[in-house]
PDB file of C-alpha atoms in Angstrom:
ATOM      1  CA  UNK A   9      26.828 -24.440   2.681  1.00 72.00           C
ATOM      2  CA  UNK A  10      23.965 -27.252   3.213  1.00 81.00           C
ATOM      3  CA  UNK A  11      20.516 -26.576   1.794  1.00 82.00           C
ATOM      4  CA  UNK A  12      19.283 -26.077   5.143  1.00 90.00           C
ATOM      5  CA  UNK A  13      21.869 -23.380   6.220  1.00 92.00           C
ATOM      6  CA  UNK A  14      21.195 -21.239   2.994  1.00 91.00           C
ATOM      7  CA  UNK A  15      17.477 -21.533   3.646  1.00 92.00           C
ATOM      8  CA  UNK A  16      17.929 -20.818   7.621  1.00 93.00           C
ATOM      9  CA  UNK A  17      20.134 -17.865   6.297  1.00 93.00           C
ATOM     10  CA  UNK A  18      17.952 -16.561   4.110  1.00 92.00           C
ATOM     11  CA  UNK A  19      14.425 -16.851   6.259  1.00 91.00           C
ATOM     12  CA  UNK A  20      16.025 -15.135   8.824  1.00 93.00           C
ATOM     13  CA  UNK A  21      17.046 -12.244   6.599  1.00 91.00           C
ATOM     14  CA  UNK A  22      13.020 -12.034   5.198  1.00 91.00           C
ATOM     15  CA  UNK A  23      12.135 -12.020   8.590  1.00 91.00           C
ATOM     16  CA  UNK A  24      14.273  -8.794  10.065  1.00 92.00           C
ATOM     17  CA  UNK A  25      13.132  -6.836   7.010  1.00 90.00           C
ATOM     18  CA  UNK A  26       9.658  -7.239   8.379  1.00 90.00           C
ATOM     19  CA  UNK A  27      10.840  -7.207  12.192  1.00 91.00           C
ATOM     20  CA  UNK A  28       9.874  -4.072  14.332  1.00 89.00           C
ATOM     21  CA  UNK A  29      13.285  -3.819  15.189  1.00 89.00           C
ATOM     22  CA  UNK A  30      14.341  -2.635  12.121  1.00 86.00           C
ATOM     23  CA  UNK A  31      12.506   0.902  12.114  1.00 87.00           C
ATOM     24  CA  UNK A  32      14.101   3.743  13.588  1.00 87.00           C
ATOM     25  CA  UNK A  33      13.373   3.983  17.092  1.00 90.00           C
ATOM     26  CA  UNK A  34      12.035   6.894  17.078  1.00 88.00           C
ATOM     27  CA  UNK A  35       9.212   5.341  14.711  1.00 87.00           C
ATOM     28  CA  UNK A  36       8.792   2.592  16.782  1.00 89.00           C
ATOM     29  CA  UNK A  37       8.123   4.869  19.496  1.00 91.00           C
ATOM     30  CA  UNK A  38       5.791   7.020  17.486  1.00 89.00           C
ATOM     31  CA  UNK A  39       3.730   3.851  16.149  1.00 91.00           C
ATOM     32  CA  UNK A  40       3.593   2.511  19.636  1.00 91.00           C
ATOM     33  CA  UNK A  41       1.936   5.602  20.712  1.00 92.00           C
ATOM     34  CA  UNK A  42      -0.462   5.033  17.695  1.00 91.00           C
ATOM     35  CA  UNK A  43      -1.048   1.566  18.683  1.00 91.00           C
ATOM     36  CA  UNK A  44      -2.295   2.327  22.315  1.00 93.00           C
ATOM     37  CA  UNK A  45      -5.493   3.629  20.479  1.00 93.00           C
ATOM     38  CA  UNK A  46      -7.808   0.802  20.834  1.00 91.00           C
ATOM     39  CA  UNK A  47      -9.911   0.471  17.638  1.00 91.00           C
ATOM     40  CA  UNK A  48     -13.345  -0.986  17.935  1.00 91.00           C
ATOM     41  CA  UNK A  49     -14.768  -3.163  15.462  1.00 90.00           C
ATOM     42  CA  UNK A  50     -18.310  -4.191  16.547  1.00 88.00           C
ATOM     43  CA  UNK A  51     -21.517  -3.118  15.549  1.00 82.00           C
ATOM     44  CA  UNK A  52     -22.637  -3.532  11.512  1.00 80.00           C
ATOM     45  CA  UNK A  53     -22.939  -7.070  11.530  1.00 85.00           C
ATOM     46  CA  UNK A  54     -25.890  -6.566   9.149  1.00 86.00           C
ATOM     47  CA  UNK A  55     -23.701  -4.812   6.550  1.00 86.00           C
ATOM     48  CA  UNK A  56     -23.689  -6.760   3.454  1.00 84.00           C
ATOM     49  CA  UNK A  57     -19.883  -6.657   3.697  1.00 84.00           C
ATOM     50  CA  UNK A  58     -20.302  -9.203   6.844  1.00 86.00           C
ATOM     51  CA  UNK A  59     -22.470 -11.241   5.423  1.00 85.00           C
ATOM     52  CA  UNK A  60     -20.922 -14.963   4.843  1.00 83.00           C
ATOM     53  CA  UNK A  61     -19.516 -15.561   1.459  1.00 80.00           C
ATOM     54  CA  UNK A  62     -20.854 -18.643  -0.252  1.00 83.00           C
ATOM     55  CA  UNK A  63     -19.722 -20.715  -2.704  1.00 81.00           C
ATOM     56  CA  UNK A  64     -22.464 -18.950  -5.211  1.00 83.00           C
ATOM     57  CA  UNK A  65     -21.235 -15.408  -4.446  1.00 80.00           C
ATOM     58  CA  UNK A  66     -17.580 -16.785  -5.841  1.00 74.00           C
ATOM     59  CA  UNK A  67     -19.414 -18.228  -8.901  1.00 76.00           C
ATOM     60  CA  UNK A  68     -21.029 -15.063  -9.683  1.00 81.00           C
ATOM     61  CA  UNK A  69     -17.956 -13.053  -8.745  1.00 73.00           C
ATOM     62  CA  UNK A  70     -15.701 -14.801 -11.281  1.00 69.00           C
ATOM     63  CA  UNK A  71     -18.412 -14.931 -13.655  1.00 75.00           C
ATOM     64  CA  UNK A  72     -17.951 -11.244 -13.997  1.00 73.00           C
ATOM     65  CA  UNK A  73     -14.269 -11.479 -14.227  1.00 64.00           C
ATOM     66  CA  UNK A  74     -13.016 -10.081 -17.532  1.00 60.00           C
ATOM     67  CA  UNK A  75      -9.406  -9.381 -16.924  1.00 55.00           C
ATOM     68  CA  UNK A  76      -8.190 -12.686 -18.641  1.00 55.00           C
ATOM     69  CA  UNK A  77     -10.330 -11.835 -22.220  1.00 53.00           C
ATOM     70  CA  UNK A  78      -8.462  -9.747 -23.955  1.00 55.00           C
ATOM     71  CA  UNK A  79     -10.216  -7.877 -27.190  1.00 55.00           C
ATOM     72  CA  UNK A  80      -8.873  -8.340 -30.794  1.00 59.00           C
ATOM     73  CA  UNK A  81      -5.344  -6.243 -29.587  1.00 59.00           C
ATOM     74  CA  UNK A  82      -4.852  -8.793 -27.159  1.00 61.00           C
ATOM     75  CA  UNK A  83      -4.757  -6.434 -24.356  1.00 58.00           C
ATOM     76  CA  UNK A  84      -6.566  -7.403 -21.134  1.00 58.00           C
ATOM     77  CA  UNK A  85      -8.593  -4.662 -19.554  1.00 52.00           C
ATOM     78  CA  UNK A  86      -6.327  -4.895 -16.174  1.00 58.00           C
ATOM     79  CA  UNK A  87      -3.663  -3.593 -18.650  1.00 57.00           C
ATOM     80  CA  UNK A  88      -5.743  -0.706 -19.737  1.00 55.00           C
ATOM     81  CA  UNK A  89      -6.866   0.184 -16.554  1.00 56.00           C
ATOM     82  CA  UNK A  90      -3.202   0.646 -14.831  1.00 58.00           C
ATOM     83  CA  UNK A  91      -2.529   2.635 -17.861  1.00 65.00           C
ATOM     84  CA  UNK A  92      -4.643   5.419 -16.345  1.00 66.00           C
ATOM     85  CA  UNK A  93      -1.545   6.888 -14.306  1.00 70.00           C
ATOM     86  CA  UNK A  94       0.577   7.115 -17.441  1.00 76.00           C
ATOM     87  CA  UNK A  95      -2.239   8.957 -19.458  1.00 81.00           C
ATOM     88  CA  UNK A  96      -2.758  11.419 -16.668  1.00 84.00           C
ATOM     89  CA  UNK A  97       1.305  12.275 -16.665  1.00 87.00           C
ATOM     90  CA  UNK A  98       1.295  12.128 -20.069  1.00 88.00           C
ATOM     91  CA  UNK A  99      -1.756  15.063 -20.288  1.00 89.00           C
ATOM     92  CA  UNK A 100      -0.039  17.149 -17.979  1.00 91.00           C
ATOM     93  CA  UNK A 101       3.289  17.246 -19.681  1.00 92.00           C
ATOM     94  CA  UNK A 102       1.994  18.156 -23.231  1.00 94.00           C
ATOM     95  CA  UNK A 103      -0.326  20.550 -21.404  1.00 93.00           C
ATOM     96  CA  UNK A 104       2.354  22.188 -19.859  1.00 93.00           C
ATOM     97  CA  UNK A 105       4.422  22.396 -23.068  1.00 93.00           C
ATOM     98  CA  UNK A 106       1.216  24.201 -25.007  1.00 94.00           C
ATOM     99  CA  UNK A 107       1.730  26.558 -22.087  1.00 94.00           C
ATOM    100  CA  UNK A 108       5.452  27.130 -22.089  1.00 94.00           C
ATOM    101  CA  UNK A 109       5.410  26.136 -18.530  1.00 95.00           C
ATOM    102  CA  UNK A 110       7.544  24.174 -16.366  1.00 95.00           C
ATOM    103  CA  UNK A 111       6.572  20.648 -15.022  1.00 95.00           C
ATOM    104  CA  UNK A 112       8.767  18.574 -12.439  1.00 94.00           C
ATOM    105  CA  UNK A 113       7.794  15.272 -11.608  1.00 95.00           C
ATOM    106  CA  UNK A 114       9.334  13.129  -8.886  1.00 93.00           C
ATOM    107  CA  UNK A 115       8.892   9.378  -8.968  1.00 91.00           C
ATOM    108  CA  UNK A 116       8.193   6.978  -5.425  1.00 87.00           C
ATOM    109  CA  UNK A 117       9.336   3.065  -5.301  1.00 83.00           C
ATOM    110  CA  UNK A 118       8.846   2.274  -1.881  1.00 79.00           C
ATOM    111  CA  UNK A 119      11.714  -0.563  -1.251  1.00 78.00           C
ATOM    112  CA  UNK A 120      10.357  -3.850   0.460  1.00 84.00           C
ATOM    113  CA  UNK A 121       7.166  -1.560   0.731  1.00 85.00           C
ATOM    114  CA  UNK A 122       4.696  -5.125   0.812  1.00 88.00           C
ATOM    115  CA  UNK A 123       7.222  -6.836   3.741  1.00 89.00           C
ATOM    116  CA  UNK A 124       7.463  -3.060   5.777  1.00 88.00           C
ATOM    117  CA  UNK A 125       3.448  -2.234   5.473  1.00 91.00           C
ATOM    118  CA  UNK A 126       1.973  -1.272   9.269  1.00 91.00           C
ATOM    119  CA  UNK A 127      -0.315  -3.740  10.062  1.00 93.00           C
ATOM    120  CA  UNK A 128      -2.350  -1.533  12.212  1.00 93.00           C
ATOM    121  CA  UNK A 129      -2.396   1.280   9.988  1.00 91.00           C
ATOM    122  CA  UNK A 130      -4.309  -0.906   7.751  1.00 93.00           C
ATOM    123  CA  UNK A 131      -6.878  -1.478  10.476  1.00 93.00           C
ATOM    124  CA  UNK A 132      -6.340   2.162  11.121  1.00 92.00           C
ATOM    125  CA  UNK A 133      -7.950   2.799   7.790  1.00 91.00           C
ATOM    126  CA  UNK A 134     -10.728  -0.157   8.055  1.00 92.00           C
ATOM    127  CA  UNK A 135     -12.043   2.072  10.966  1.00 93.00           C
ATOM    128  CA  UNK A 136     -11.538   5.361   9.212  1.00 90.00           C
ATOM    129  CA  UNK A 137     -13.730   4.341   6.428  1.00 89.00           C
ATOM    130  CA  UNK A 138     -16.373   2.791   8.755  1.00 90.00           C
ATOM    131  CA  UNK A 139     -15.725  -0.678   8.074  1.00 90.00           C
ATOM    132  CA  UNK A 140     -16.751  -2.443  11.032  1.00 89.00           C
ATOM    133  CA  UNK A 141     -17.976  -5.899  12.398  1.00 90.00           C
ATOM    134  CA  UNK A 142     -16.863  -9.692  11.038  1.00 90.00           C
ATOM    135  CA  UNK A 143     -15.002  -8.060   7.854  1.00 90.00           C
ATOM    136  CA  UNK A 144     -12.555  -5.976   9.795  1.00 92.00           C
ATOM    137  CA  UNK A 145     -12.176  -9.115  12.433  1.00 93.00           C
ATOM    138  CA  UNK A 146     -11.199 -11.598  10.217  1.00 92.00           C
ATOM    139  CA  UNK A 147      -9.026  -8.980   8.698  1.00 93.00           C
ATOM    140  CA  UNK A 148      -7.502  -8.234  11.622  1.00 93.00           C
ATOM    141  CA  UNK A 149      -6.624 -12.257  12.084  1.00 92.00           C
ATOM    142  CA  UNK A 150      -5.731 -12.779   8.861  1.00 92.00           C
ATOM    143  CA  UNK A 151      -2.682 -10.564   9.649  1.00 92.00           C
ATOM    144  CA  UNK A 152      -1.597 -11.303  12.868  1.00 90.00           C
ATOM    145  CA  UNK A 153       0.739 -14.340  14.012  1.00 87.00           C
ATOM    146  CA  UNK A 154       1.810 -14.716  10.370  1.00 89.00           C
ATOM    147  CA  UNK A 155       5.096 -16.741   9.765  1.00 90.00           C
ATOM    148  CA  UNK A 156       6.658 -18.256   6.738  1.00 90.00           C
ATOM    149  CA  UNK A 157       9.100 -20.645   5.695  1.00 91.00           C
ATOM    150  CA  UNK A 158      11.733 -20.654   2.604  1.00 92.00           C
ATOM    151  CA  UNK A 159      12.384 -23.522   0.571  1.00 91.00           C
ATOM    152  CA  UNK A 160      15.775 -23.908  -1.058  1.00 90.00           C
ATOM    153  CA  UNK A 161      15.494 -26.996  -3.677  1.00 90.00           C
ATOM    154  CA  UNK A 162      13.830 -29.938  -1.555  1.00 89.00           C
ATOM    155  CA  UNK A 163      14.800 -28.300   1.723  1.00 91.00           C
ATOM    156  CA  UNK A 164      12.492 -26.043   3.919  1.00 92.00           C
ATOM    157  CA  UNK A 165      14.002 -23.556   6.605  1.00 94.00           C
ATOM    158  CA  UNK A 166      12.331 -23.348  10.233  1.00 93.00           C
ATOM    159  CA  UNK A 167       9.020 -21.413  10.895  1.00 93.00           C
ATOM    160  CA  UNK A 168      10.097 -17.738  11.059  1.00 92.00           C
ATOM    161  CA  UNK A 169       8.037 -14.282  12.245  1.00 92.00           C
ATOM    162  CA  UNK A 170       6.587 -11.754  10.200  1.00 91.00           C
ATOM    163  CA  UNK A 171       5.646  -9.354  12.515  1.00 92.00           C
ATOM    164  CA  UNK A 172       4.615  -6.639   9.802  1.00 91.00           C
ATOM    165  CA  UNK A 173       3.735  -6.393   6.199  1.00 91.00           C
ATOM    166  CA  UNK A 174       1.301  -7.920   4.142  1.00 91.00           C
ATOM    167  CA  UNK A 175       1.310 -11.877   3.134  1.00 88.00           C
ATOM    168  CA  UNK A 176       3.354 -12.609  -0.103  1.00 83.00           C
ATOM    169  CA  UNK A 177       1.452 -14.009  -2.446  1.00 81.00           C
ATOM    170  CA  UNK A 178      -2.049 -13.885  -0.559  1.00 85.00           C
ATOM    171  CA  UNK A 179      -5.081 -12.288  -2.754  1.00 84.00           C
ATOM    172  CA  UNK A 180      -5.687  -9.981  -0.195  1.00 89.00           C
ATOM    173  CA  UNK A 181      -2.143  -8.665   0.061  1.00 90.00           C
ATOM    174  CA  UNK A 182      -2.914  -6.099  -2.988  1.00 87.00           C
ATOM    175  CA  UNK A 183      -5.712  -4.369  -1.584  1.00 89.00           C
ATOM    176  CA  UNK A 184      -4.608  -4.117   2.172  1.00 92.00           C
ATOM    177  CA  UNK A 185      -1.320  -2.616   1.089  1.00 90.00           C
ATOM    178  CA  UNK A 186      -3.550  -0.433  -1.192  1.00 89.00           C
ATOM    179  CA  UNK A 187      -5.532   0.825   2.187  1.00 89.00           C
ATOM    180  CA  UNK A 188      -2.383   1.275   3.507  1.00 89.00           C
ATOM    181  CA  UNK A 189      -0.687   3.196   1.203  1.00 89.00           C
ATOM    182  CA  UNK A 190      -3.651   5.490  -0.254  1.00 84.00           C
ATOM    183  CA  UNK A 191      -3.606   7.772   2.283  1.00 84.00           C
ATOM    184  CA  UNK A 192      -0.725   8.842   1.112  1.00 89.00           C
ATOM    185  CA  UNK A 193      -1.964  11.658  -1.289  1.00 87.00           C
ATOM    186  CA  UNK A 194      -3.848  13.292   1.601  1.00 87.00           C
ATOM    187  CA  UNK A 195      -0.122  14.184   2.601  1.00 90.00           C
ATOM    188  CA  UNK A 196       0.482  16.576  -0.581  1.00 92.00           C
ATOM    189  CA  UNK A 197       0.068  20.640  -0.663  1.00 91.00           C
ATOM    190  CA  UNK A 198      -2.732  21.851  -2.201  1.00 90.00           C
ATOM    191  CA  UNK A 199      -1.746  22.174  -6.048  1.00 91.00           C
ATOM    192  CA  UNK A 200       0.816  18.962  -6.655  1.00 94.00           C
ATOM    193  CA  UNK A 201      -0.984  17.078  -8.628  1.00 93.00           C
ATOM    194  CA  UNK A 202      -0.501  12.892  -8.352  1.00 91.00           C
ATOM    195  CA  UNK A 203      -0.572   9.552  -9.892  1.00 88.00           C
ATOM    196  CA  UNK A 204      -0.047   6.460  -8.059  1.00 84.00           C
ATOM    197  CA  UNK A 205       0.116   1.939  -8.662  1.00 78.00           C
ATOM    198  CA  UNK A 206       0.068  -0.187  -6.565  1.00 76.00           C
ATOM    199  CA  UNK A 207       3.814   1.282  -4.952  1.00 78.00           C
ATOM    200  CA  UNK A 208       4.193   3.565  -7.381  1.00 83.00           C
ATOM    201  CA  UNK A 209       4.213   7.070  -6.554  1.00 87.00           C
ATOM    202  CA  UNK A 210       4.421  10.084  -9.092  1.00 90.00           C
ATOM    203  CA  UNK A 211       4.267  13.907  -8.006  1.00 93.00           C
ATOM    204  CA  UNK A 212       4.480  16.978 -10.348  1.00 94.00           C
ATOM    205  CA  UNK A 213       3.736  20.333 -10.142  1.00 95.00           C
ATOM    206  CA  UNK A 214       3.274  22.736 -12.863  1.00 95.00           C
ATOM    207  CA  UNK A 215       3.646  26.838 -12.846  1.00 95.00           C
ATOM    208  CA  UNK A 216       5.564  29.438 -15.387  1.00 94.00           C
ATOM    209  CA  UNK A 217       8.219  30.213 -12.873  1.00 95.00           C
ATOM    210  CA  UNK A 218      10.876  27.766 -12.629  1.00 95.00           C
ATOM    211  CA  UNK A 219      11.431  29.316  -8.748  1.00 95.00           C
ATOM    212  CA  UNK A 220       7.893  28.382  -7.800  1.00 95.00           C
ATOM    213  CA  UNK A 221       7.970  24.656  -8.882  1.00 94.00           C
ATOM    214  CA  UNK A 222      10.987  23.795  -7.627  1.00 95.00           C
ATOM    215  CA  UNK A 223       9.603  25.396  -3.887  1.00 95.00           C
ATOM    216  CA  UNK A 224       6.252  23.480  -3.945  1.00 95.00           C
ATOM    217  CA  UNK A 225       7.879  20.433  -4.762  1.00 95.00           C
ATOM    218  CA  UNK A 226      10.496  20.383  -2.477  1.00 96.00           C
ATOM    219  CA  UNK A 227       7.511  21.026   0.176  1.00 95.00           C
ATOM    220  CA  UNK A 228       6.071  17.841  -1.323  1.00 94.00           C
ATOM    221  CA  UNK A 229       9.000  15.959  -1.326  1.00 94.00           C
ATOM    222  CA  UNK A 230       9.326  16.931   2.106  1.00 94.00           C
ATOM    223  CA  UNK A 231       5.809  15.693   3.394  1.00 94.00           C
ATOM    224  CA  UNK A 232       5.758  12.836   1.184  1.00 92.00           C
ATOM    225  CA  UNK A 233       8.623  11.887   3.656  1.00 90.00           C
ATOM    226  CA  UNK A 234       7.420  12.639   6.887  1.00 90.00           C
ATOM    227  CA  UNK A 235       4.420  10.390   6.095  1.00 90.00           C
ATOM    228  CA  UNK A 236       5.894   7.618   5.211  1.00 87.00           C
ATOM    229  CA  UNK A 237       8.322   7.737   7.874  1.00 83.00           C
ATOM    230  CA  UNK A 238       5.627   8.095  10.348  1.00 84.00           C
ATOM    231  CA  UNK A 239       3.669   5.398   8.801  1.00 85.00           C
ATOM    232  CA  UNK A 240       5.910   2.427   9.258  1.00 77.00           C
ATOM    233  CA  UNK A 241       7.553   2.405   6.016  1.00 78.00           C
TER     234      UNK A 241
END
């Protein structure tokens, strides 16, 4: 094949990962019903949040940007940071052994979770958390109409739809799957504890009888489940 068939080919396939179409339809239903809600964003335009960002607020931002100095180990303190979830597992586990209990742990990696994210359960969340006014607007932009293009060596394909997910390779893309996704522990029983990056999920439960984790976490299992079937992913 031609440069411009693979490319076609291969935009198109991108494209129905992110397509509506290619929930269940009895998701798309339940979303649609989510999506007749109306969510109001005025009001707060005084917030510091919705102030305009100037070229000196990015200067002082990056000036307090640290990630790319690593210390004598040469490990940069994003690194250390997203260790957090694997120290947290890690305390359970030998806390459990002291114990002589049992720990299960299940581990999440939602597929194509950045190309399937519900756009308006992000906004969902902007309005949860109060977040109104020119933030929230632009936001709300910034996601809708997107398209994209693939380029196979010099060739480009045509101008395809992504009707949901978050932009690849934007610098916003991170933190609007993270609203997106965060809600996501709200889902658990009361007593499973969790760790989660970026798309990373990990649940465990701890207890003496065997019996008893294996029933809360297939209760967990089960609700982690539900939610993200009924939120688009």
């Amino acid at each position: 094949m031609d440069g411009l068939t693979v490319a076609n080919t291969m935009a198109k396939a991108f494209a129905r990962v992110s397509s509506r179409d290619s929930r269940p339809l009895a998701v798309r239903h339940e979303l649609r019903a989510k999506e007749r809600t109306v969510l109001d964003f005025s009001g707060k335009e005084n917030e510091s949040y919705n102030h305009i960002f100037t070229l000196r607020d990015l200067h002082s931002a990056l000036s307090l940007c640290g990630d790319t100095s690593p210390g004598a180990d040469n490990i940069p303190y994003a690194m250390l940071r997203n260790l957090d979830a694997l120290v947290k597992l890690k305390a359970a586990v030998c806390e459990a052994f002291a114990r002589h209990q049992h720990l299960v742990c299940v581990f999440f990696d939602l597929e194509k979770a950045y190309d399937t994210t519900w756009q308006y359960g992000i906004l969902q969340q902007l309005h949860l958390y109060c977040l109104w006014g020119r933030l929230p607007r632009f936001l709300k932009e910034f996601l809708s109409g997107c398209s994209f293009s693939v380029r196979v060596g010099t060739t480009n394909s045509a101008s395809v739809a992504q009707e949901e997910g978050v932009p690849q390779g934007s610098v916003l893309s991170v933190t609007l799957f993270a609203l997106a996704i965060n809600a996501i522990a709200s889902s658990l029983p009361d007593g499973i504890a969790n760790s989660m990056y970026v798309d990373d999920l990990a649940v465990w439960f701890v207890a003496s009888r065997m019996s008893m984790v294996e029933r809360r976490m297939q209760l967990a299992l089960d609700r982690v489940s539900r939610w993200i079937g009924s939120h688009g992913f």
